[in-house]
């Protein structure tokens, strides 16, 4: 039978257009309206292969008059096409195409995505809409243009709702169309609803080629929990939710229609909620998302186990930005609830904060919505009772700012706050705030929603919880934790932590009369949440909608891209589509021996290992470096402090640009030894080959080896106790399971064990699988359900785009400290002392890749390093920038690697001065150095940057008031070891680029112990004048655990004494002055924990 196809094409840069197109395809995949019998969804650039051969042939006229086309496209840059639609647009714009009118057999509709903050709003869609008509196609729906600045949903939802039926109607032969009029009328009125639910569709697809076990059901059933089963029989509630989402990985919906009909078990339960519990999240790193989904999972279990005691009949868990689709229709419908009795819809919000108080990407539209002045008039939350949990880091000024804004705005918009906002601090540990909130929030919210009149105000959360039932035993005391930075030069002999089974260690840590408990109360265990991911084997015969590389360019293609093609295609590198950069050079900034990297380079180039895979050579090279730097020797503290500056290539077409202050993200993989261990485990326990292909979350197939290497985090120290509890459910040995449950529990004994054994010894998932070997029964889908994703690493750029070497392609430099340290000693009852050496996953890998350059042997490479690339993508900063005016002074405070972006600042400033035009330089020469009073014309003395190298340009320009003073405060441990960029700093000072340099030495025996805070105090008068009189911009960068706060406190003290010294309220005024600088973005921080 001849196929009549519906084509859905997309052009996407960030993934929005692709997602909309694929959602539309998923909606109609199994229920296409006549005359269509099949559907094609692909990138627009695939049109020649998948579309043109069909469009050129007229369809059978008894079946259809034409083919259907839906085109969803974004616009990038200055009105350019996304890369994966550029060929299609160029094809439509050609004169020869328009003259041949190849699309006369096509009817179409175009949906454009854009941003009204840019001049050429939806330009690509406008061009496509116009040119499709000129090429012979018939437009059946006016161009839709959705604005990212105000929210895409409003336009997108209404446009996609009827586009396919409209195209289908236009393609039907007249006779067929007449017979379908009645059905079409019903469909337009919304009565016909035969589109399968997306969740049911996903379940069907997941069973193709072998069903995937429900890992969360396994976990709950092993814990004795009843598995909650979703039911969608209550069509009234489901329709009221307006559920159109196609992405099961971001939503949990559970509905039990019988709950509302059950008799009350008490006076307080005489009302049942007609609406589900809404749990919304805004998340960047995944913490808020995981907490929200764990809450949803916990309430699902409560519904299954204690239906009579649950106020809400179900749960909706989604991103905050899905509020319009998931929530608004319910929240604003007062007919659903007993308003006369004070009944409310229940809403819980969990959100993090990014940058300088910014909202997470998936919460930005919701935040803009609640902040709009026009929103106040409608009071959209008047029927809502809510509570907010904010996640943040007190190292940043605007701690939990997004949570605070949402909490305040919901109150202003009519919402009823049932609990004061709780702000959890990442710097001190989220669990101490999050767990008590989770324990109480359901009861508090339910009571608030049932009868809000009985509440006298929001409840304040107690910071300290009462004692719970716990084990009647104690943990044996361990050695004091001196902290990694305070390890003595010579360490007592110890045994590697990993040499003993986990059960043995735990037994030796417990008091002799204490046994490992066999049963721990579920109230003391973390809730097992769900990642809601799918994992299935792929044998090459299933149909799937995979996501292709959005750029669609290989490295060889990138090498051929020209500047003009870059301008038209606007290449854009992201975490999912990074640039593969070559290492052009590297050097130790610390006074570090290169013997280790020389030996490592020999291993990497060893002819005897050429037949071996590169990863194994990399592993051996890393071990050789570790052997060379003995951390237990007399100089162990210096051996463990190695800082590298690495030079990385950028695209020749300048499609990846940067500015001083920016960072780059690096996409990393798990270590060779970790990946090898897991692959061997999966093959031994489950017969799963590393080359077997799998499909994860309906994306493109990839091998098991690739998935294990790149997608889940095997190597980071465990911080989330839920991982331990989940692994315990796969343990074949009951004692292993009991110990892991104890380690994951909130019992004081379990908490001490976790701190001393898991946390301080920095155990990873791989370590747990090794010391509790019966957990190795965990299957592949279990790993993906339990473990977090592998996150990129971010590093500050330490170079300037204005400083480029002539013999090198475009490049940037980054500065990083190699993570390499010994854990604190752990003393067992039998006298054994445990300790292990821990290396950073990314930095240890980079040190090996840099070894040929660090050792000076890079010129003698035999070619085996041609594929050693680093995957990177830009991470621009909005605020951490140089002042726009050269005359603005700067106060730079950056100990350790915190100085890296400041080196970029100073290199940029130097390049700005050396590239100033020759007439101005001639004036500096005559007035600032020669004092000869001669007049120079540009043609008389064309001074170049090379000619001016001997001039003290910074000082000369400062005298001429062209640049402001720059004071740099740097801190390190030893003057002769880790004074980073010492030569550069001294040159900047001698050239006058910086006017003041102060270096603090914290461990140098030849100098008094000092930190940057002490140096600032010593220069109090200078600091006060720079801040108050010269209006200097202040930058603080580095480890934020204590330094950033201490520096700000010192600045407050200095201002209080020198600027407000005679005022009785000097300290408060100084603090307000500093806060005002932050508001004006004249005090900027770039800190990390």
PDB file of C-alpha atoms in Angstrom, residues 80-245:
ATOM      1  CA  UNK A  80      20.720  32.780  11.564  1.00  0.00           C
ATOM      2  CA  UNK A  81      19.456  29.237  11.151  1.00  0.00           C
ATOM      3  CA  UNK A  82      20.285  26.503  13.614  1.00  0.00           C
ATOM      4  CA  UNK A  83      23.051  24.328  12.242  1.00  0.00           C
ATOM      5  CA  UNK A  84      20.761  21.329  11.738  1.00  0.00           C
ATOM      6  CA  UNK A  85      18.386  23.387   9.561  1.00  0.00           C
ATOM      7  CA  UNK A  86      20.889  25.541   7.647  1.00  0.00           C
ATOM      8  CA  UNK A  87      21.034  23.371   4.516  1.00  0.00           C
ATOM      9  CA  UNK A  88      17.243  23.232   4.298  1.00  0.00           C
ATOM     10  CA  UNK A  89      16.932  27.022   4.554  1.00  0.00           C
ATOM     11  CA  UNK A  90      19.677  27.580   1.985  1.00  0.00           C
ATOM     12  CA  UNK A  91      17.862  25.160  -0.330  1.00  0.00           C
ATOM     13  CA  UNK A  92      14.594  27.093   0.008  1.00  0.00           C
ATOM     14  CA  UNK A  93      16.303  30.446  -0.638  1.00  0.00           C
ATOM     15  CA  UNK A  94      18.041  29.418  -3.852  1.00  0.00           C
ATOM     16  CA  UNK A  95      16.643  31.005  -7.012  1.00  0.00           C
ATOM     17  CA  UNK A  96      16.812  27.691  -8.824  1.00  0.00           C
ATOM     18  CA  UNK A  97      14.703  26.047  -6.135  1.00  0.00           C
ATOM     19  CA  UNK A  98      12.041  28.748  -6.273  1.00  0.00           C
ATOM     20  CA  UNK A  99      11.925  28.533 -10.054  1.00  0.00           C
ATOM     21  CA  UNK A 100      11.441  24.741 -10.036  1.00  0.00           C
ATOM     22  CA  UNK A 101       8.682  24.890  -7.366  1.00  0.00           C
ATOM     23  CA  UNK A 102       9.482  21.414  -5.928  1.00  0.00           C
ATOM     24  CA  UNK A 103       6.945  21.653  -3.076  1.00  0.00           C
ATOM     25  CA  UNK A 104       3.678  21.847  -4.999  1.00  0.00           C
ATOM     26  CA  UNK A 105       2.677  18.517  -3.433  1.00  0.00           C
ATOM     27  CA  UNK A 106       3.063  19.853   0.114  1.00  0.00           C
ATOM     28  CA  UNK A 107       0.864  21.753   2.579  1.00  0.00           C
ATOM     29  CA  UNK A 108       2.573  23.182   5.624  1.00  0.00           C
ATOM     30  CA  UNK A 109       2.627  25.161   8.839  1.00  0.00           C
ATOM     31  CA  UNK A 110       5.642  26.790  10.482  1.00  0.00           C
ATOM     32  CA  UNK A 111       6.180  27.397  14.204  1.00  0.00           C
ATOM     33  CA  UNK A 112       9.033  29.725  15.127  1.00  0.00           C
ATOM     34  CA  UNK A 113      10.807  30.030  18.471  1.00  0.00           C
ATOM     35  CA  UNK A 114      12.675  33.213  19.296  1.00  0.00           C
ATOM     36  CA  UNK A 115      13.435  35.910  21.812  1.00  0.00           C
ATOM     37  CA  UNK A 116      12.113  39.463  21.510  1.00  0.00           C
ATOM     38  CA  UNK A 117      15.278  40.685  23.220  1.00  0.00           C
ATOM     39  CA  UNK A 118      16.947  40.179  19.831  1.00  0.00           C
ATOM     40  CA  UNK A 119      16.251  42.354  16.802  1.00  0.00           C
ATOM     41  CA  UNK A 120      15.534  39.605  14.292  1.00  0.00           C
ATOM     42  CA  UNK A 121      12.845  37.843  16.291  1.00  0.00           C
ATOM     43  CA  UNK A 122      11.971  34.438  14.774  1.00  0.00           C
ATOM     44  CA  UNK A 123      13.773  35.464  11.596  1.00  0.00           C
ATOM     45  CA  UNK A 124      14.542  31.914  10.519  1.00  0.00           C
ATOM     46  CA  UNK A 125      10.874  30.895  10.821  1.00  0.00           C
ATOM     47  CA  UNK A 126       9.751  33.978   8.892  1.00  0.00           C
ATOM     48  CA  UNK A 127      12.142  33.142   6.058  1.00  0.00           C
ATOM     49  CA  UNK A 128      11.057  29.491   5.991  1.00  0.00           C
ATOM     50  CA  UNK A 129       7.355  30.396   6.020  1.00  0.00           C
ATOM     51  CA  UNK A 130       7.808  32.789   3.112  1.00  0.00           C
ATOM     52  CA  UNK A 131      10.101  30.594   1.018  1.00  0.00           C
ATOM     53  CA  UNK A 132       8.027  27.434   1.419  1.00  0.00           C
ATOM     54  CA  UNK A 133       5.129  29.277  -0.217  1.00  0.00           C
ATOM     55  CA  UNK A 134       7.385  30.610  -2.977  1.00  0.00           C
ATOM     56  CA  UNK A 135       8.567  27.044  -3.635  1.00  0.00           C
ATOM     57  CA  UNK A 136       4.997  25.889  -4.296  1.00  0.00           C
ATOM     58  CA  UNK A 137       3.779  24.675  -0.919  1.00  0.00           C
ATOM     59  CA  UNK A 138       0.419  25.789   0.486  1.00  0.00           C
ATOM     60  CA  UNK A 139       0.246  27.401   3.920  1.00  0.00           C
ATOM     61  CA  UNK A 140      -2.682  26.099   6.008  1.00  0.00           C
ATOM     62  CA  UNK A 141      -1.962  27.960   9.262  1.00  0.00           C
ATOM     63  CA  UNK A 142      -0.462  31.340   9.929  1.00  0.00           C
ATOM     64  CA  UNK A 143       3.109  31.454  11.169  1.00  0.00           C
ATOM     65  CA  UNK A 144       3.298  30.884  14.933  1.00  0.00           C
ATOM     66  CA  UNK A 145       5.948  32.851  16.800  1.00  0.00           C
ATOM     67  CA  UNK A 146       6.687  31.936  20.420  1.00  0.00           C
ATOM     68  CA  UNK A 147       8.729  34.257  22.627  1.00  0.00           C
ATOM     69  CA  UNK A 148      11.244  32.716  25.021  1.00  0.00           C
ATOM     70  CA  UNK A 149      11.405  36.019  26.921  1.00  0.00           C
ATOM     71  CA  UNK A 150       7.804  35.686  28.116  1.00  0.00           C
ATOM     72  CA  UNK A 151       7.388  31.913  27.949  1.00  0.00           C
ATOM     73  CA  UNK A 152       6.980  29.625  24.960  1.00  0.00           C
ATOM     74  CA  UNK A 153       3.945  27.652  26.160  1.00  0.00           C
ATOM     75  CA  UNK A 154       1.273  30.246  25.543  1.00  0.00           C
ATOM     76  CA  UNK A 155       1.886  30.280  21.793  1.00  0.00           C
ATOM     77  CA  UNK A 156       3.218  26.750  21.361  1.00  0.00           C
ATOM     78  CA  UNK A 157       0.381  24.903  23.109  1.00  0.00           C
ATOM     79  CA  UNK A 158      -2.361  26.607  21.130  1.00  0.00           C
ATOM     80  CA  UNK A 159      -0.482  26.344  17.813  1.00  0.00           C
ATOM     81  CA  UNK A 160       0.334  22.635  18.018  1.00  0.00           C
ATOM     82  CA  UNK A 161      -3.140  21.742  19.258  1.00  0.00           C
ATOM     83  CA  UNK A 162      -4.765  21.848  15.825  1.00  0.00           C
ATOM     84  CA  UNK A 163      -1.949  22.008  13.297  1.00  0.00           C
ATOM     85  CA  UNK A 164      -2.014  18.305  12.405  1.00  0.00           C
ATOM     86  CA  UNK A 165      -5.820  18.102  12.008  1.00  0.00           C
ATOM     87  CA  UNK A 166      -5.730  21.261   9.845  1.00  0.00           C
ATOM     88  CA  UNK A 167      -3.028  19.823   7.596  1.00  0.00           C
ATOM     89  CA  UNK A 168      -4.852  16.488   7.416  1.00  0.00           C
ATOM     90  CA  UNK A 169      -8.076  18.217   6.367  1.00  0.00           C
ATOM     91  CA  UNK A 170      -6.216  20.115   3.636  1.00  0.00           C
ATOM     92  CA  UNK A 171      -4.683  16.894   2.293  1.00  0.00           C
ATOM     93  CA  UNK A 172      -7.905  14.860   2.099  1.00  0.00           C
ATOM     94  CA  UNK A 173      -9.535  14.300  -1.288  1.00  0.00           C
ATOM     95  CA  UNK A 174     -12.893  16.085  -1.472  1.00  0.00           C
ATOM     96  CA  UNK A 175     -14.947  12.893  -1.331  1.00  0.00           C
ATOM     97  CA  UNK A 176     -13.100  11.588   1.684  1.00  0.00           C
ATOM     98  CA  UNK A 177     -13.236  14.979   3.383  1.00  0.00           C
ATOM     99  CA  UNK A 178     -17.044  15.051   3.146  1.00  0.00           C
ATOM    100  CA  UNK A 179     -17.316  11.697   4.880  1.00  0.00           C
ATOM    101  CA  UNK A 180     -15.004  12.839   7.636  1.00  0.00           C
ATOM    102  CA  UNK A 181     -16.679  16.170   8.411  1.00  0.00           C
ATOM    103  CA  UNK A 182     -18.606  14.850  11.363  1.00  0.00           C
ATOM    104  CA  UNK A 183     -15.569  13.217  12.910  1.00  0.00           C
ATOM    105  CA  UNK A 184     -13.573  16.376  12.320  1.00  0.00           C
ATOM    106  CA  UNK A 185     -16.221  18.446  14.036  1.00  0.00           C
ATOM    107  CA  UNK A 186     -16.166  16.186  17.072  1.00  0.00           C
ATOM    108  CA  UNK A 187     -12.378  16.299  17.193  1.00  0.00           C
ATOM    109  CA  UNK A 188     -12.341  20.115  16.992  1.00  0.00           C
ATOM    110  CA  UNK A 189     -14.770  20.302  19.899  1.00  0.00           C
ATOM    111  CA  UNK A 190     -12.449  18.200  22.008  1.00  0.00           C
ATOM    112  CA  UNK A 191     -14.944  15.339  22.464  1.00  0.00           C
ATOM    113  CA  UNK A 192     -12.843  12.843  20.619  1.00  0.00           C
ATOM    114  CA  UNK A 193      -9.956  11.851  22.858  1.00  0.00           C
ATOM    115  CA  UNK A 194      -8.444   8.678  21.540  1.00  0.00           C
ATOM    116  CA  UNK A 195      -4.792   9.767  21.690  1.00  0.00           C
ATOM    117  CA  UNK A 196      -3.026   7.303  23.986  1.00  0.00           C
ATOM    118  CA  UNK A 197      -1.595   8.788  27.133  1.00  0.00           C
ATOM    119  CA  UNK A 198       2.101   9.467  26.799  1.00  0.00           C
ATOM    120  CA  UNK A 199       2.894   7.482  29.905  1.00  0.00           C
ATOM    121  CA  UNK A 200       1.061   4.415  28.610  1.00  0.00           C
ATOM    122  CA  UNK A 201       2.799   4.832  25.276  1.00  0.00           C
ATOM    123  CA  UNK A 202       6.202   4.916  26.947  1.00  0.00           C
ATOM    124  CA  UNK A 203       5.390   1.793  28.898  1.00  0.00           C
ATOM    125  CA  UNK A 204       4.510   0.039  25.647  1.00  0.00           C
ATOM    126  CA  UNK A 205       7.716   1.164  23.963  1.00  0.00           C
ATOM    127  CA  UNK A 206       9.834   0.146  26.930  1.00  0.00           C
ATOM    128  CA  UNK A 207       8.649  -3.425  26.574  1.00  0.00           C
ATOM    129  CA  UNK A 208       9.882  -3.763  23.021  1.00  0.00           C
ATOM    130  CA  UNK A 209      12.701  -6.231  22.780  1.00  0.00           C
ATOM    131  CA  UNK A 210      12.431  -7.337  26.386  1.00  0.00           C
ATOM    132  CA  UNK A 211      10.804  -5.599  29.287  1.00  0.00           C
ATOM    133  CA  UNK A 212      12.927  -3.524  31.630  1.00  0.00           C
ATOM    134  CA  UNK A 213      12.542  -4.455  35.284  1.00  0.00           C
ATOM    135  CA  UNK A 214      10.955  -1.783  37.468  1.00  0.00           C
ATOM    136  CA  UNK A 215      13.946  -1.089  39.694  1.00  0.00           C
ATOM    137  CA  UNK A 216      12.063   1.089  42.149  1.00  0.00           C
ATOM    138  CA  UNK A 217       9.434  -1.616  42.569  1.00  0.00           C
ATOM    139  CA  UNK A 218      12.208  -4.092  43.332  1.00  0.00           C
ATOM    140  CA  UNK A 219      13.675  -1.756  45.902  1.00  0.00           C
ATOM    141  CA  UNK A 220      10.380  -1.059  47.635  1.00  0.00           C
ATOM    142  CA  UNK A 221       9.255  -4.669  47.632  1.00  0.00           C
ATOM    143  CA  UNK A 222      12.529  -5.756  49.222  1.00  0.00           C
ATOM    144  CA  UNK A 223      12.000  -3.169  51.925  1.00  0.00           C
ATOM    145  CA  UNK A 224       8.544  -4.517  52.619  1.00  0.00           C
ATOM    146  CA  UNK A 225       6.841  -1.505  51.041  1.00  0.00           C
ATOM    147  CA  UNK A 226       3.743  -1.874  48.926  1.00  0.00           C
ATOM    148  CA  UNK A 227       4.383  -0.822  45.369  1.00  0.00           C
ATOM    149  CA  UNK A 228       2.252   2.148  44.329  1.00  0.00           C
ATOM    150  CA  UNK A 229       0.573   1.558  40.981  1.00  0.00           C
ATOM    151  CA  UNK A 230      -0.516   4.490  38.866  1.00  0.00           C
ATOM    152  CA  UNK A 231      -4.125   4.600  37.771  1.00  0.00           C
ATOM    153  CA  UNK A 232      -5.638   6.972  35.262  1.00  0.00           C
ATOM    154  CA  UNK A 233      -9.241   5.846  35.540  1.00  0.00           C
ATOM    155  CA  UNK A 234     -10.502   9.104  37.015  1.00  0.00           C
ATOM    156  CA  UNK A 235     -10.851  11.023  33.771  1.00  0.00           C
ATOM    157  CA  UNK A 236     -12.220  14.109  35.497  1.00  0.00           C
ATOM    158  CA  UNK A 237      -9.119  14.590  37.582  1.00  0.00           C
ATOM    159  CA  UNK A 238      -6.782  13.690  34.754  1.00  0.00           C
ATOM    160  CA  UNK A 239      -8.416  16.162  32.404  1.00  0.00           C
ATOM    161  CA  UNK A 240      -8.343  18.835  35.093  1.00  0.00           C
ATOM    162  CA  UNK A 241      -4.606  18.359  35.347  1.00  0.00           C
ATOM    163  CA  UNK A 242      -4.365  19.187  31.645  1.00  0.00           C
ATOM    164  CA  UNK A 243      -1.610  16.643  31.317  1.00  0.00           C
ATOM    165  CA  UNK A 244       0.071  16.992  27.950  1.00  0.00           C
ATOM    166  CA  UNK A 245       3.629  16.218  28.902  1.00  0.00           C
TER     167      UNK A 245
END
